[in-house]
Coordinates of C-alpha atoms in Angstrom, one line a residue:
M1 CA 44.8 -22.9 -7.2
I2 CA 42.1 -23.0 -9.9
S3 CA 43.0 -21.3 -13.2
M4 CA 40.5 -19.1 -14.9
N5 CA 40.2 -21.4 -17.8
E6 CA 38.9 -24.4 -15.8
N7 CA 35.2 -25.1 -15.9
I8 CA 34.0 -24.7 -12.2
D9 CA 30.9 -26.9 -11.9
R10 CA 28.6 -24.2 -13.1
P11 CA 25.0 -25.4 -13.5
E12 CA 23.6 -25.4 -17.0
P13 CA 21.3 -22.4 -17.7
I14 CA 17.6 -23.2 -17.4
L15 CA 16.9 -22.0 -20.9
P16 CA 19.4 -21.8 -23.7
R17 CA 20.6 -18.3 -24.7
S18 CA 18.3 -18.2 -27.8
A19 CA 15.2 -18.8 -25.6
W20 CA 16.2 -15.9 -23.3
E21 CA 16.6 -13.6 -26.3
S22 CA 13.3 -14.6 -27.9
Q23 CA 11.6 -14.1 -24.5
I24 CA 13.1 -10.7 -24.2
A25 CA 11.9 -9.8 -27.7
Y26 CA 8.4 -11.1 -26.8
L27 CA 8.3 -9.0 -23.6
R28 CA 9.5 -5.9 -25.6
A29 CA 6.7 -6.4 -28.1
V30 CA 4.1 -6.9 -25.3
F31 CA 5.4 -3.7 -23.6
R32 CA 5.2 -1.7 -26.8
A33 CA 1.7 -2.9 -27.4
K34 CA 0.7 -2.0 -23.8
K35 CA 2.1 1.5 -24.2
A36 CA 0.2 2.0 -27.4
L37 CA -3.1 0.8 -25.9
D38 CA -2.5 2.9 -22.8
E39 CA -1.9 5.9 -25.1
I40 CA -5.1 5.2 -27.0
E41 CA -7.1 4.9 -23.8
R42 CA -5.6 8.2 -22.4
V43 CA -6.5 10.1 -25.6
Q44 CA -10.1 8.6 -25.5
N45 CA -10.5 9.6 -21.9
E46 CA -9.4 13.2 -22.7
K47 CA -12.1 13.5 -25.3
T48 CA -14.9 12.6 -22.8

């Protein structure tokens, strides 16, 4: 029986945790920028 504390040949993550976190921060910033640009576009289209 394998105890829970033993390391079971898990593959190493493709990217370290810090890289995932910075990628998530980048995607959040891109998403916020897209929302802002979409809102500007929507307001401009309402004026015409």
